[in-house]
Each structure stands twice: as C-alpha cells, then as structure tokens.
Short mmCIF file of C-alpha atoms in Angstrom, two decimals:
data_model
loop_
_atom_site.label_atom_id
_atom_site.label_comp_id
_atom_site.label_asym_id
_atom_site.label_seq_id
_atom_site.Cartn_x
_atom_site.Cartn_y
_atom_site.Cartn_z
CA MET I 137 -0.36 -0.27 -0.19
CA SER I 138 1.51 3.49 -1.15
CA ASP I 139 2.03 5.48 2.20
CA LEU I 140 2.02 8.50 -0.34
CA PRO I 141 -1.17 10.87 0.15
CA ARG I 142 -4.55 10.50 -1.52
CA LEU I 143 -5.19 12.93 -4.29
CA THR I 144 -8.08 12.55 -6.01
CA ILE I 145 -7.96 14.49 -9.44
CA LYS I 146 -11.71 15.90 -11.10
CA LEU I 147 -11.02 16.49 -14.81
CA CYS I 148 -13.40 18.99 -16.66
CA ALA I 149 -14.68 17.23 -19.80
CA PRO I 150 -14.68 19.16 -22.38
CA ARG I 151 -11.68 21.06 -22.09
CA GLY I 152 -8.58 22.61 -24.45
CA PHE I 153 -8.73 22.38 -28.13
CA CYS I 154 -11.72 23.92 -29.57
CA ALA I 155 -12.66 23.12 -33.12
CA GLY I 156 -11.36 26.52 -34.07
CA VAL I 157 -7.73 26.05 -32.50
CA ASP I 158 -8.28 22.27 -33.71
CA ARG I 159 -8.56 24.09 -37.50
CA ALA I 160 -5.67 26.89 -37.32
CA ILE I 161 -3.14 24.50 -35.87
CA GLN I 162 -4.24 22.28 -38.72
CA ILE I 163 -3.72 24.85 -41.62
CA VAL I 164 -0.62 25.60 -40.64
CA GLU I 165 1.19 21.88 -40.30
CA LEU I 166 -0.76 21.26 -43.62
CA ALA I 167 1.07 24.92 -45.58
CA LEU I 168 3.94 22.85 -44.10
CA GLU I 169 3.53 20.18 -45.33
CA ARG I 170 2.56 20.77 -48.77
CA TYR I 171 5.17 24.10 -49.39
CA GLY I 172 7.69 23.29 -47.34
CA PRO I 173 9.02 26.00 -44.64
CA PRO I 174 9.38 29.01 -43.84
CA VAL I 175 5.18 29.05 -43.73
CA TYR I 176 4.92 32.83 -42.28
CA VAL I 177 1.83 33.49 -39.51
CA ARG I 178 0.89 36.69 -38.25
CA HIS I 179 0.89 37.09 -34.87
CA GLU I 180 0.75 33.36 -32.58
CA ILE I 181 -1.23 31.28 -34.78
CA VAL I 182 -3.42 30.09 -30.99
CA HIS I 183 -2.28 31.78 -27.32
CA ASN I 184 -0.17 28.49 -26.27
CA ARG I 185 3.31 28.94 -26.25
CA PHE I 186 3.95 24.82 -26.65
CA VAL I 187 1.63 25.08 -29.44
CA VAL I 188 3.53 27.93 -31.02
CA ASP I 189 7.48 26.28 -30.64
CA SER I 190 6.41 23.02 -31.85
CA LEU I 191 4.76 24.98 -35.17
CA LYS I 192 8.35 26.88 -34.73
CA ALA I 193 10.41 23.45 -34.84
CA LYS I 194 8.78 22.86 -37.96
CA GLY I 195 9.43 25.28 -39.80
CA ALA I 196 7.03 28.50 -38.92
CA VAL I 197 8.24 31.71 -38.93
CA PHE I 198 5.56 34.11 -36.02
CA VAL I 199 5.75 37.60 -36.94
CA GLU I 200 3.15 40.79 -35.67
CA GLU I 201 3.09 42.36 -38.41
CA LEU I 202 3.65 41.56 -42.39
CA SER I 203 5.93 44.57 -42.50
CA GLU I 204 8.61 42.01 -40.61
CA ILE I 205 8.36 39.60 -43.54
CA PRO I 206 10.62 39.72 -47.05
CA GLU I 207 9.40 38.90 -50.59
CA THR I 208 8.63 35.50 -50.50
CA ASP I 209 6.55 32.76 -52.03
CA ALA I 210 5.64 30.89 -48.59
CA PRO I 211 2.43 30.96 -47.72
CA VAL I 212 1.31 33.66 -44.45
CA VAL I 213 -1.03 32.83 -42.44
CA PHE I 214 -3.80 34.58 -40.08
CA SER I 215 -4.40 33.36 -36.34
CA ALA I 216 -7.72 31.78 -35.77
CA HIS I 217 -8.19 35.44 -33.53
CA GLY I 218 -8.80 36.78 -36.87
CA VAL I 219 -7.35 39.88 -38.37
CA PRO I 220 -8.26 43.80 -39.30
CA LYS I 221 -9.77 43.75 -43.09
CA ALA I 222 -6.25 46.04 -43.36
CA VAL I 223 -4.12 43.16 -43.12
CA PRO I 224 -5.59 40.94 -46.34
CA SER I 225 -5.63 44.45 -47.88
CA GLU I 226 -1.83 44.81 -47.17
CA ALA I 227 -0.78 40.99 -48.04
CA ALA I 228 -3.57 41.42 -51.34
CA SER I 229 -1.28 44.67 -52.52
CA ARG I 230 1.96 43.07 -52.08
CA ASN I 231 1.20 39.00 -53.88
CA MET I 232 1.38 37.39 -50.73
CA PHE I 233 -0.66 33.57 -50.93
CA TYR I 234 -2.40 34.14 -47.94
CA LEU I 235 -4.10 31.50 -45.79
CA ASP I 236 -6.86 32.75 -43.32
CA ALA I 237 -7.13 30.63 -39.73
CA THR I 238 -10.00 32.39 -38.55
CA CYS I 239 -11.44 30.75 -36.69
CA PRO I 240 -15.46 30.51 -38.39
CA LEU I 241 -17.19 31.05 -34.85
CA VAL I 242 -14.94 35.07 -35.09
CA SER I 243 -15.72 35.35 -38.76
CA LYS I 244 -19.13 35.38 -38.17
CA VAL I 245 -19.12 38.00 -35.30
CA HIS I 246 -17.15 40.02 -38.21
CA LYS I 247 -20.14 39.18 -40.55
CA GLU I 248 -22.60 40.51 -38.18
CA ALA I 249 -20.51 44.05 -37.01
CA GLN I 250 -20.75 44.76 -41.08
CA LEU I 251 -23.80 43.79 -41.81
CA HIS I 252 -25.35 46.29 -38.83
CA HIS I 253 -22.96 48.97 -40.62
CA LYS I 254 -24.16 48.45 -43.77
CA ARG I 255 -27.71 49.04 -42.10
CA GLY I 256 -26.52 52.02 -40.74
CA ARG I 257 -26.84 50.81 -36.92
CA GLU I 258 -24.46 51.58 -33.95
CA VAL I 259 -22.26 48.10 -33.32
CA VAL I 260 -21.18 48.33 -29.97
CA LEU I 261 -18.70 45.15 -29.08
CA ILE I 262 -18.44 43.54 -25.69
CA GLY I 263 -14.88 43.32 -25.27
CA HIS I 264 -11.22 43.55 -23.51
CA ALA I 265 -8.91 45.80 -25.45
CA GLY I 266 -5.83 45.13 -27.09
CA HIS I 267 -7.16 41.13 -27.28
CA PRO I 268 -6.53 39.96 -30.55
CA GLU I 269 -9.43 39.79 -31.75
CA VAL I 270 -11.23 42.66 -30.94
CA VAL I 271 -8.60 44.84 -32.51
CA GLY I 272 -9.75 42.37 -35.52
CA THR I 273 -13.93 43.08 -35.30
CA MET I 274 -12.75 46.33 -34.40
CA GLY I 275 -10.77 46.95 -38.31
CA GLN I 276 -13.83 45.36 -40.01
CA LEU I 277 -15.22 48.86 -39.94
CA PRO I 278 -15.03 52.51 -40.37
CA GLU I 279 -13.04 53.92 -37.66
CA GLY I 280 -15.98 55.50 -34.65
CA THR I 281 -18.51 53.92 -35.91
CA ILE I 282 -18.36 51.14 -33.73
CA SER I 283 -17.50 50.83 -30.49
CA LEU I 284 -15.79 49.14 -26.76
CA ILE I 285 -18.21 48.82 -23.63
CA GLU I 286 -15.20 46.43 -21.19
CA THR I 287 -17.09 46.29 -18.12
CA VAL I 288 -20.95 47.98 -16.63
CA ASP I 289 -19.54 50.93 -15.55
CA ASP I 290 -18.73 51.25 -19.32
CA VAL I 291 -22.25 51.36 -20.54
CA ALA I 292 -23.36 54.19 -17.97
CA ARG I 293 -20.63 56.39 -19.61
CA PHE I 294 -21.12 55.39 -23.98
CA GLU I 295 -22.79 58.13 -25.50
CA PRO I 296 -24.35 56.44 -28.95
CA ARG I 297 -24.87 59.52 -31.92
CA ASP I 298 -28.24 57.48 -32.44
CA ALA I 299 -29.50 55.67 -29.19
CA GLY I 300 -32.27 54.43 -31.37
CA ASN I 301 -29.76 52.39 -33.89
CA LEU I 302 -27.65 50.38 -32.30
CA ALA I 303 -26.26 46.98 -31.98
CA TRP I 304 -24.14 44.88 -29.69
CA VAL I 305 -22.04 42.18 -30.70
CA SER I 306 -18.70 40.46 -28.04
CA GLN I 307 -16.07 38.34 -28.16
CA THR I 308 -15.89 34.73 -28.70
CA THR I 309 -14.10 34.27 -25.87
CA LEU I 310 -15.39 36.00 -22.95
CA SER I 311 -17.24 35.51 -18.78
CA VAL I 312 -20.12 33.62 -20.24
CA ASP I 313 -22.00 35.51 -16.46
CA ASP I 314 -19.91 38.95 -16.96
CA THR I 315 -21.16 39.27 -20.39
CA HIS I 316 -24.82 38.47 -19.31
CA ALA I 317 -24.60 41.07 -16.91
CA ILE I 318 -22.75 44.09 -19.13
CA VAL I 319 -26.23 42.81 -21.72
CA GLU I 320 -28.39 43.56 -19.21
CA ALA I 321 -27.15 46.61 -18.74
CA LEU I 322 -27.06 47.88 -22.48
CA THR I 323 -30.66 46.76 -23.60
CA ALA I 324 -32.02 48.89 -19.85
CA ARG I 325 -29.71 51.50 -21.28
CA PHE I 326 -31.11 51.60 -24.58
CA PRO I 327 -34.01 49.04 -24.99
CA GLU I 328 -34.28 49.19 -28.21
CA ILE I 329 -30.35 47.90 -28.85
CA VAL I 330 -30.61 44.69 -31.44
CA SER I 331 -29.43 41.83 -30.11
CA PRO I 332 -27.12 38.66 -32.00
CA HIS I 333 -29.61 35.70 -33.79
CA LYS I 334 -27.23 33.62 -31.95
CA ASP I 335 -25.17 34.64 -28.53
CA ASP I 336 -21.09 34.85 -30.10
CA ILE I 337 -19.47 33.66 -27.10
CA CYS I 338 -19.29 30.49 -28.86
CA TYR I 339 -19.59 26.96 -27.45
CA ALA I 340 -16.36 25.88 -26.71
CA THR I 341 -16.18 29.39 -24.22
CA THR I 342 -19.51 28.27 -23.21
CA ASN I 343 -18.96 24.72 -22.41
CA ARG I 344 -15.77 25.13 -20.71
CA GLN I 345 -17.42 27.71 -18.56
CA GLU I 346 -20.25 25.05 -17.00
CA ALA I 347 -17.59 22.30 -16.83
CA VAL I 348 -15.78 23.98 -14.39
CA LYS I 349 -18.55 25.35 -12.57
CA ALA I 350 -19.49 22.27 -12.04
CA VAL I 351 -16.20 20.91 -10.45
CA ALA I 352 -14.87 23.66 -8.73
CA PRO I 353 -17.26 24.06 -5.60
CA ASP I 354 -16.54 20.69 -5.18
CA VAL I 355 -12.59 20.67 -5.26
CA ASP I 356 -9.94 22.19 -2.87
CA ALA I 357 -7.65 24.26 -5.57
CA MET I 358 -8.46 24.14 -9.57
CA ILE I 359 -5.72 23.70 -11.76
CA VAL I 360 -5.93 25.77 -15.34
CA VAL I 361 -3.64 24.81 -18.01
CA GLY I 362 -3.30 28.03 -20.46
CA ALA I 363 -1.08 31.03 -21.42
CA PRO I 364 -1.26 33.75 -19.48
CA ASN I 365 -2.42 36.06 -22.88
CA SER I 366 -5.12 33.66 -23.23
CA SER I 367 -8.75 35.16 -22.94
CA ASN I 368 -10.29 32.61 -22.38
CA SER I 369 -8.03 30.13 -20.27
CA GLN I 370 -8.12 33.42 -17.94
CA ARG I 371 -12.28 33.69 -18.01
CA LEU I 372 -11.83 30.09 -16.88
CA ARG I 373 -9.76 30.67 -13.99
CA GLU I 374 -12.07 33.49 -12.91
CA VAL I 375 -15.12 31.23 -13.06
CA ALA I 376 -13.42 28.56 -10.66
CA GLU I 377 -12.74 31.14 -8.38
CA ARG I 378 -15.88 32.45 -8.48
CA VAL I 379 -17.55 30.08 -7.68
CA GLY I 380 -16.15 29.11 -4.48
CA CYS I 381 -12.94 26.82 -5.07
CA PRO I 382 -10.44 28.41 -2.55
CA VAL I 383 -7.35 28.10 -4.59
CA SER I 384 -7.63 29.04 -8.03
CA VAL I 385 -4.20 29.19 -10.75
CA LEU I 386 -3.71 29.14 -13.87
CA ILE I 387 -0.43 27.76 -15.55
CA GLN I 388 1.29 27.38 -18.47
CA ARG I 389 3.20 23.78 -17.78
CA ALA I 390 3.39 21.35 -14.76
CA SER I 391 7.40 22.76 -14.81
CA ASP I 392 5.15 26.16 -13.76
CA LEU I 393 4.13 24.89 -10.60
CA ASP I 394 4.12 26.52 -7.12
CA TRP I 395 3.35 23.36 -5.05
CA SER I 396 2.76 26.00 -2.04
CA ASP I 397 -0.10 26.47 -3.32
CA PHE I 398 -1.45 22.41 -2.88
CA ASP I 399 -0.66 21.72 1.09
CA GLY I 400 -3.25 19.47 2.33
CA VAL I 401 -5.34 19.35 -0.88
CA ARG I 402 -7.33 15.82 -1.24
CA SER I 403 -8.72 16.81 -4.35
CA LEU I 404 -8.03 18.70 -7.56
CA GLY I 405 -10.04 20.01 -10.43
CA ILE I 406 -7.37 20.13 -14.09
CA THR I 407 -9.07 22.40 -17.22
CA ALA I 408 -7.84 23.69 -19.97
CA GLY I 409 -8.65 26.03 -22.32
CA ALA I 410 -8.99 26.37 -26.12
CA SER I 411 -5.54 26.45 -27.18
CA ALA I 412 -3.91 24.00 -25.03
CA PRO I 413 -3.24 20.61 -26.15
CA GLU I 414 -4.49 17.62 -23.99
CA THR I 415 0.06 16.50 -23.54
CA LEU I 416 -0.11 19.25 -21.09
CA VAL I 417 -2.34 17.99 -19.18
CA GLU I 418 -1.50 14.69 -18.84
CA GLU I 419 2.75 16.26 -17.39
CA ILE I 420 0.63 17.97 -14.64
CA ILE I 421 -1.54 14.88 -14.02
CA ALA I 422 2.18 13.01 -14.50
CA VAL I 423 3.56 15.26 -11.93
CA PHE I 424 1.47 14.83 -9.47
CA ALA I 425 1.32 11.34 -9.28
CA GLU I 426 4.77 11.56 -8.07
CA ARG I 427 3.89 12.83 -5.06
CA TYR I 428 0.56 11.67 -4.61
CA ALA I 429 -1.38 8.72 -4.55
CA VAL I 430 -4.29 9.77 -7.43
CA THR I 431 -6.87 8.79 -8.61
CA VAL I 432 -9.01 10.27 -11.63
CA GLU I 433 -12.13 10.66 -13.03
CA THR I 434 -13.73 12.52 -15.22
CA VAL I 435 -16.76 15.35 -14.97
CA ARG I 436 -18.20 16.01 -17.92
CA THR I 437 -21.80 18.93 -19.02
CA ALA I 438 -21.13 18.42 -22.62
CA GLU I 439 -20.03 16.33 -26.06
CA GLU I 440 -18.57 18.59 -28.67
CA THR I 441 -18.91 17.15 -32.04
CA ILE I 442 -18.05 20.18 -33.78
CA ALA I 443 -15.19 20.19 -36.62
CA PHE I 444 -14.52 23.00 -39.52
CA ASN I 445 -13.30 22.46 -42.31
CA VAL I 446 -9.27 23.78 -43.24
CA PRO I 447 -9.83 26.34 -46.97
CA ARG I 448 -10.37 25.50 -50.01
CA GLU I 449 -6.77 25.33 -50.95
CA LEU I 450 -5.50 22.88 -48.46
CA ARG I 451 -8.25 20.65 -48.69
CA THR I 452 -8.00 20.49 -52.63
CA GLU I 453 -3.90 19.76 -52.30
CA ALA I 454 -4.64 17.06 -49.28
CA ALA I 455 -7.18 15.59 -51.71
CA GLU I 456 -4.97 15.02 -54.98
#
C-alpha cells in the first residue's frame, strides 16, 4: 500500500482544444507539409507557447506584422483570432499567398458587425481592449462606427450618436456571466438595441466554463492549463474563483507549479483553455502522481462534435 497521500483529480470535460484552434493548427501543419518551410504566421496562431514552439520547430516563422516578412512566395497564415480588413488588403497589395485561419465563429461576428454597419446601425463590441480578436473585429468597420464596452460601468458612460439605432456583438471568449451582466445593462439603457441572432460567445468557451462550474465548488484547488494571454483560459480561472474554489491557478506547464499552493489538498480540479493541448494536462497529472496516490475522475457536462473545414486550397491539395 502506498505511503503517499491520496488525491482525487477531477478532470473537466470538455477541456482543451476547440474546433477553431484545431483547424488553425492544421492549417499551419498542412501548409508546411504541402509547401515546405518557411510558412509565415502573423501573430501566435493560437495563444499557447507549447503549440507555437512545436510549429516553429517544423519551420513556421511567427511575426507580429506583415512588414516583417520579406518578399516571398511562401504562404502567410493569419491567426485564429482574426485580423482587421487592412491586413488581407496589405497582403494582396504585396501579392502574398495567404491562408486565413480565423475561427469561423469569429468570422461570424465580423459578418454580423458588417451587416449592422451596412444597415446604418452604430455597433457596440463587448470585449477586452487590445486582445487580437477585438482588434480584428473593430478593424472590420470604419473608425468611429464601432465602440468597445469592457464593463457595466462603461455602459453608463457610453454616449452613442443615436440611442435608437444600436446593435451589439461580442468577443467569443468572454465570461458568460460577465457578458450577461453587460448585455442586461445595455438593454436597460438602450431598449431598442439589436442583439445577435445567436450568442456570440462560442460553444467551446461556454462549455468549458460550465464544466468548471460543475467541478470547482467540490475541490480544494483548481488548475487551468493555458497561457496568460489566452482570454478564454483567464476566464476559466476567474469562473473557478467565483464559484468558491479556495485556490484557482492558471499555469502553462507542470514546471510552473508552485507546490505551496497545494499544501493539504485532497481533491484537485483540472481543466485546459481552448488552445492548450492535452499533453500538457497529462504532464501535470504525471507530476502529481509522483507526490500523491492519484485517482482520476472525469466530470463531463457536454459532448462536442463540431469540426471546421480547412481552407479550400489545402483541402484540394490534400485530396490530391
């Protein structure tokens, strides 16, 4: 019998890669297979250092702006977060061969914003300033026709040109509960504001938050595997904290663990943000198994079967 203390690990399901992240990584990998390195990628393809480093090792070259890319016939991939309209325009003006890895659910928000603008509405975007998805969505419309709202307090300060001619859209990776509060404030102040036909927060963000809500109240500590610049991962940590988990930490790798956070822990919840690969979850379970007699349980709150096609250029080549 083991002398190690017992630890029950509750794995949230769903966790980790979503369909949009899976598609984006596939696009880079297929481009590398088909065209060979280098394949240039504008911004981190997804917000995960492990994923980015593994693609770098295969020949992907990451840049923040197209201006960093020399004159080349090599493919250029736009990240899953989406880009402002100016980026494909610049790529076209330089005759670049580009592949758009924007998540289809982000593209849906872009189309909604464009449609509202076309119909003469001022657009409100609920999101976090500076996040690449927000930069991309705001960059779909002329300056001054879309306004960013980050908090309920922002709603009170917002002064639209025409309060009777507004519509809202949102970043796809927000806290479901926080966004609901902002939408309530918007509709209370602007009763005629037009809402999306279907919630803009993506299915994966919602499902991962619901799984955390099911696990976090029943464990001594919660680990969210993800990057500090990953919006959906940060929201998972906040959700765990909000539902009463005493310790809620966001880490990228097992090597980031601060063992003092887990003194006396007998039950542990683990989830992973939508851009964190499962191998990082397995790595963390393995290091706990060196210190504890571990029992692993999976707590599933939803099934996910969604998959997105890669761009036609890569499908055609793959078929050949």
